[in-house]
Short mmCIF file of C-alpha atoms and ligand atoms in Angstrom, two decimals:
data_model
loop_
_atom_site.label_atom_id
_atom_site.label_comp_id
_atom_site.label_asym_id
_atom_site.label_seq_id
_atom_site.Cartn_x
_atom_site.Cartn_y
_atom_site.Cartn_z
CA UNK X 86 -3.66 2.88 81.60
CA UNK X 87 -7.38 2.50 82.24
CA UNK X 88 -9.60 2.34 79.15
CA UNK X 89 -13.27 1.66 78.87
CA UNK X 90 -16.56 2.13 77.14
CA UNK X 91 -20.20 2.77 77.88
CA UNK X 92 -22.69 0.46 76.19
CA UNK X 93 -25.89 2.54 76.13
CA UNK X 94 -29.55 2.42 75.18
CA UNK X 95 -30.43 5.94 74.01
CA UNK X 96 -34.02 7.15 73.63
CA UNK X 97 -34.46 8.62 70.16
CA UNK X 98 -34.48 12.42 70.12
CA UNK X 99 -34.23 12.83 73.90
CA UNK X 100 -30.87 14.51 73.86
CA UNK X 101 -30.86 15.98 77.37
CA UNK X 102 -31.88 12.66 78.88
CA UNK X 103 -29.28 10.70 76.89
CA UNK X 104 -26.52 13.19 77.74
CA UNK X 105 -27.42 13.27 81.45
CA UNK X 106 -27.37 9.48 81.73
CA UNK X 107 -23.95 9.29 80.11
CA UNK X 108 -22.53 12.10 82.22
CA UNK X 109 -23.74 10.48 85.43
CA UNK X 110 -22.29 7.13 84.37
CA UNK X 111 -18.92 8.72 83.50
CA UNK X 112 -18.92 10.35 86.97
CA UNK X 113 -18.79 6.83 88.46
CA UNK X 114 -15.78 5.74 86.35
CA UNK X 115 -12.11 5.68 87.19
CA UNK X 116 -10.59 5.78 83.69
CA UNK X 117 -8.10 7.62 81.50
CA UNK X 118 -10.08 7.08 78.29
CA UNK X 119 -13.69 6.16 77.67
CA UNK X 120 -15.44 5.56 74.34
CA UNK X 121 -19.18 6.15 73.80
CA UNK X 122 -21.33 4.83 70.94
CA UNK X 123 -21.99 6.52 67.60
CA UNK X 124 -24.85 9.10 67.72
CA UNK X 125 -25.01 8.49 71.46
CA UNK X 126 -27.07 11.58 72.22
CA UNK X 127 -29.77 11.35 69.53
CA UNK X 128 -30.34 7.73 68.61
CA UNK X 129 -29.93 6.42 65.11
CA UNK X 130 -33.05 6.00 62.98
CA UNK X 131 -33.87 9.44 61.61
CA UNK X 132 -37.09 9.95 59.61
CA UNK X 133 -36.24 13.06 57.64
CA UNK X 134 -33.48 15.48 56.84
CA UNK X 135 -35.30 18.13 58.87
CA UNK X 136 -35.14 15.85 61.88
CA UNK X 137 -31.38 15.38 61.43
CA UNK X 138 -30.89 19.12 61.08
CA UNK X 139 -32.94 19.83 64.21
CA UNK X 140 -30.99 17.30 66.31
CA UNK X 141 -27.49 17.92 64.91
CA UNK X 142 -25.21 20.31 66.78
CA UNK X 143 -22.29 22.56 66.13
CA UNK X 144 -18.96 21.17 67.29
CA UNK X 145 -17.61 22.26 69.75
CA UNK X 146 -20.24 24.89 70.65
CA UNK X 147 -23.27 22.56 70.86
CA UNK X 148 -24.60 21.42 74.22
CA UNK X 149 -23.46 17.80 73.81
CA UNK X 150 -19.80 18.63 73.21
CA UNK X 151 -19.94 21.23 76.00
CA UNK X 152 -21.30 18.61 78.42
CA UNK X 153 -18.51 16.21 77.41
CA UNK X 154 -15.89 18.94 77.84
CA UNK X 155 -17.19 19.67 81.35
CA UNK X 156 -17.13 16.06 82.51
CA UNK X 157 -13.73 15.49 80.84
CA UNK X 158 -12.29 18.40 82.82
CA UNK X 159 -13.99 17.37 86.06
CA UNK X 160 -12.88 13.72 85.82
CA UNK X 161 -9.55 14.35 84.06
CA UNK X 162 -10.58 11.85 81.39
CA UNK X 163 -10.42 11.64 77.61
CA UNK X 164 -13.76 10.89 75.94
CA UNK X 165 -14.46 9.82 72.37
CA UNK X 166 -18.18 10.13 71.53
CA UNK X 167 -20.34 10.00 68.41
CA UNK X 168 -22.91 12.69 67.55
CA UNK X 169 -24.62 14.30 64.56
CA UNK X 170 -22.75 17.44 63.55
CA UNK X 171 -24.29 20.56 62.08
CA UNK X 172 -21.84 21.80 59.42
CA UNK X 173 -22.29 24.61 56.92
CA UNK X 174 -25.55 23.57 55.22
CA UNK X 175 -24.81 19.88 55.71
CA UNK X 176 -24.71 17.31 58.49
CA UNK X 177 -21.98 14.84 59.36
CA UNK X 178 -21.95 11.66 61.41
CA UNK X 179 -19.10 12.75 63.66
CA UNK X 180 -17.14 11.90 66.77
CA UNK X 181 -15.51 14.32 69.19
CA UNK X 182 -12.45 13.90 71.37
CA UNK X 183 -12.50 15.85 74.62
CA UNK X 184 -9.94 15.75 77.41
CA UNK X 185 -8.77 17.29 80.68
CA UNK X 186 -7.93 20.54 78.86
CA UNK X 187 -11.23 20.68 76.95
CA UNK X 188 -12.06 20.13 73.30
CA UNK X 189 -9.37 18.36 71.27
CA UNK X 190 -10.77 17.59 67.82
CA UNK X 191 -13.55 15.98 65.80
CA UNK X 192 -13.69 13.31 63.09
CA UNK X 193 -16.40 12.99 60.42
CA UNK X 194 -17.31 9.40 59.46
CA UNK X 195 -15.83 8.51 56.08
CA UNK X 196 -17.95 5.47 55.19
CA UNK X 197 -21.69 6.02 55.59
CA UNK X 198 -23.85 2.94 56.13
CA UNK X 199 -27.13 2.43 54.24
CA UNK X 200 -29.73 5.15 55.03
CA UNK X 201 -27.08 7.34 56.62
CA UNK X 202 -26.40 8.35 53.01
CA UNK X 203 -29.75 10.18 53.02
CA UNK X 204 -28.94 12.20 56.11
CA UNK X 205 -25.22 12.86 56.17
CA UNK X 206 -22.44 13.73 53.78
CA UNK X 207 -19.25 11.60 53.86
CA UNK X 208 -16.52 12.86 56.13
CA UNK X 209 -13.97 15.39 54.95
CA UNK X 210 -11.70 15.52 58.00
CA UNK X 211 -8.31 13.83 58.11
CA UNK X 212 -7.73 10.62 60.04
CA UNK X 213 -5.51 11.84 62.86
CA UNK X 214 -3.64 10.32 65.76
CA UNK X 215 -3.67 12.07 69.15
CA UNK X 216 -1.13 11.76 71.94
CA UNK X 217 -3.15 11.60 75.16
CA UNK X 218 -0.15 10.96 77.40
CA UNK X 219 -0.78 7.32 78.24
CA UNK X 220 -1.16 6.35 74.56
CA UNK X 221 -1.68 7.56 71.03
CA UNK X 222 -5.22 7.11 69.86
CA UNK X 223 -7.05 7.16 66.54
CA UNK X 224 -10.78 7.44 65.83
CA UNK X 225 -13.01 5.68 63.32
CA UNK X 226 -16.79 5.33 63.39
CA UNK X 227 -18.78 2.10 63.05
CA UNK X 228 -18.95 1.04 59.35
CA UNK X 229 -15.42 2.40 58.82
CA UNK X 230 -14.39 -1.04 60.16
CA UNK X 231 -15.46 -2.64 56.86
CA UNK X 232 -12.68 -0.75 55.08
CA UNK X 233 -9.46 -2.15 56.53
CA UNK X 234 -7.40 0.72 55.15
CA UNK X 235 -8.85 3.01 57.84
CA UNK X 236 -7.49 0.98 60.76
CA UNK X 237 -4.25 0.37 58.84
CA UNK X 238 -3.79 4.08 58.17
CA UNK X 239 -4.36 4.95 61.83
CA UNK X 240 -1.90 2.24 62.90
CA UNK X 241 0.75 3.34 60.39
CA UNK X 242 0.28 6.90 61.71
CA UNK X 243 1.15 5.56 65.17
CA UNK X 244 -2.15 4.82 66.89
CA UNK X 245 -1.86 2.41 69.83
CA UNK X 246 -5.62 2.30 70.42
CA UNK X 247 -8.40 2.62 67.87
CA UNK X 248 -11.46 4.23 69.42
CA UNK X 249 -14.55 3.03 67.59
CA UNK X 250 -17.93 4.56 68.42
CA UNK X 251 -20.55 2.32 66.81
CA UNK X 252 -24.24 1.56 66.26
CA UNK X 253 -23.82 -1.96 64.91
CA UNK X 254 -26.67 -3.84 63.31
CA UNK X 255 -24.74 -6.37 61.17
CA UNK X 256 -23.26 -9.26 63.17
CA UNK X 257 -19.72 -9.35 61.73
CA UNK X 258 -17.93 -6.43 63.33
CA UNK X 259 -16.97 -7.80 66.77
CA UNK X 260 -15.11 -10.74 65.17
CA UNK X 261 -13.68 -8.61 62.35
CA UNK X 262 -12.17 -6.14 64.80
CA UNK X 263 -10.10 -9.00 66.21
CA UNK X 264 -8.43 -9.25 62.80
CA UNK X 265 -8.02 -5.46 62.55
CA UNK X 266 -6.10 -5.64 65.84
CA UNK X 267 -3.96 -8.64 64.89
CA UNK X 268 -2.99 -7.26 61.48
CA UNK X 269 -2.05 -3.86 62.93
CA UNK X 270 -0.92 -4.80 66.47
CA UNK X 271 -3.20 -2.25 68.03
CA UNK X 272 -5.85 -2.21 70.72
CA UNK X 273 -9.43 -1.39 69.74
CA UNK X 274 -12.32 -0.17 71.85
CA UNK X 275 -15.66 -0.62 70.07
CA UNK X 276 -18.50 1.08 71.96
CA UNK X 277 -21.86 -0.06 70.70
CA UNK X 278 -25.46 0.43 71.81
CA UNK X 279 -28.30 -1.97 72.52
CA UNK X 280 -32.05 -1.82 71.91
CA UNK X 281 -34.39 -1.63 68.93
CA UNK X 282 -35.54 1.44 67.00
CA UNK X 283 -38.65 1.17 64.82
CA UNK X 284 -39.40 4.71 63.80
CA UNK X 285 -39.88 3.77 60.15
CA UNK X 286 -41.15 0.54 58.57
CA UNK X 287 -37.91 -1.30 59.22
CA UNK X 288 -36.94 -2.17 62.80
CA UNK X 289 -33.25 -1.85 63.61
CA UNK X 290 -31.87 -4.10 66.35
CA UNK X 291 -28.50 -3.03 67.72
CA UNK X 292 -26.25 -5.93 68.68
CA UNK X 293 -24.39 -4.68 71.76
CA UNK X 294 -21.21 -6.77 72.17
CA UNK X 295 -19.10 -3.69 72.78
CA UNK X 296 -15.56 -4.83 73.33
CA UNK X 297 -11.92 -4.13 74.07
CA UNK X 298 -9.50 -6.13 71.93
CA UNK X 299 -5.77 -6.58 72.58
CA UNK X 300 -2.88 -6.31 70.14
CA UNK X 301 -2.83 -10.05 69.44
CA UNK X 302 -6.57 -10.32 69.03
CA UNK X 303 -7.36 -11.20 72.65
CA UNK X 304 -10.93 -10.37 73.65
CA UNK X 305 -10.05 -8.46 76.82
CA UNK X 306 -13.72 -7.76 77.44
CA UNK X 307 -16.88 -8.27 75.39
CA UNK X 308 -20.22 -6.94 76.63
CA UNK X 309 -23.64 -8.56 76.52
CA UNK X 310 -26.04 -8.15 73.61
CA UNK X 311 -28.84 -6.68 75.71
CA UNK X 312 -27.61 -4.82 78.80
CA UNK X 313 -26.22 -1.37 79.33
CA UNK X 314 -22.67 -1.65 80.67
CA UNK X 315 -19.90 0.64 81.93
CA UNK X 316 -16.56 -1.13 81.65
CA UNK X 317 -13.00 -0.05 82.45
CA UNK X 318 -9.97 -2.33 82.22
CA UNK X 319 -6.22 -1.83 82.54
CA UNK X 320 -4.06 -2.22 79.45
CA UNK X 321 -0.40 -1.65 78.67
CA UNK X 322 -0.76 0.53 75.58
CA UNK X 323 2.98 0.25 74.86
CA UNK X 324 2.38 -3.33 73.68
CA UNK X 325 1.16 -1.72 70.46
CA UNK X 326 4.68 -0.39 69.77
CA UNK X 327 6.01 -3.88 69.05
CA UNK X 328 5.25 -4.54 65.38
CA UNK X 329 7.61 -7.52 65.10
CA UNK X 330 5.66 -10.71 64.12
CA UNK X 331 8.80 -12.87 64.13
CA UNK X 332 12.44 -11.75 64.40
CA UNK X 333 12.38 -11.46 60.62
CA UNK X 334 8.89 -10.11 60.04
CA UNK X 335 7.66 -6.60 60.75
CA UNK X 336 4.00 -5.76 60.19
CA UNK X 337 4.65 -2.50 58.40
CA UNK X 338 8.14 -2.94 56.93
CA UNK X 339 7.22 -6.25 55.26
CA UNK X 340 4.30 -4.82 53.32
CA UNK X 341 4.48 -5.08 49.52
CA UNK X 342 2.21 -2.25 48.52
CA UNK X 343 3.60 -1.38 45.12
CA UNK X 344 2.00 -4.35 43.36
CA UNK X 345 2.12 -2.72 39.94
CA UNK X 346 5.93 -2.60 40.03
CA UNK X 347 6.34 -6.33 40.91
C1 ACM W 483 -23.11 1.73 61.12
O1 ACM W 483 -22.15 2.20 60.51
N1 ACM W 483 -23.77 2.45 62.02
C2 ACM W 483 -23.56 0.36 60.88
#
């Protein structure tokens, strides 16, 4: 199957512009699945709760999800994309999954990073795995990577590919995701952004380095730190079904998780 990501450079608050750029880039792709960064339509560094509320959207009725649904249908492609969600009196840092038949589902980020705690409430949706025909996919958002139980849970639930919309500022994630893939025998697509936002006193520099990692930790593609990129590669998602480390070791069956009874 053909999987990819867009590494983007959104302009803060310019939703229509950011959406249009992404839609026109997806139009050029030949892919089954593409992952976009976290908060791809708004940018990241909010200044106030009012600003978050004014930029957040209902899912799936908001214009961003509707635009993704339209391009998913037109291109017959699954898209995982991060955006700020307007819930009932609260906002979530969310991701949507859209596909050839329209809206599929959304996920609300479980682990909020730093100032995100001022703007969003922690996610309350389940971690789910979706059969998209070519593969089963799971979704986590950016800082969720720091909590290995998220990737493990998705893998145990049967995910072949972890789709990982991100806005990375710390340097560790690209290397850490290699381990997440090795320890779970899954693929991972981390879609990050580039650029700097300095809307408050503290400048945030996003590290790029979006990547597609194979089931044995191979870096199948890693993007630059400073260029927008649209990447699609071919993978055999079924490789993620083989959880045998040696003939006598199985990644999931060998786990000793009941430590208190040992
Ligand atoms: C992050 O979770 N955006 C670092």
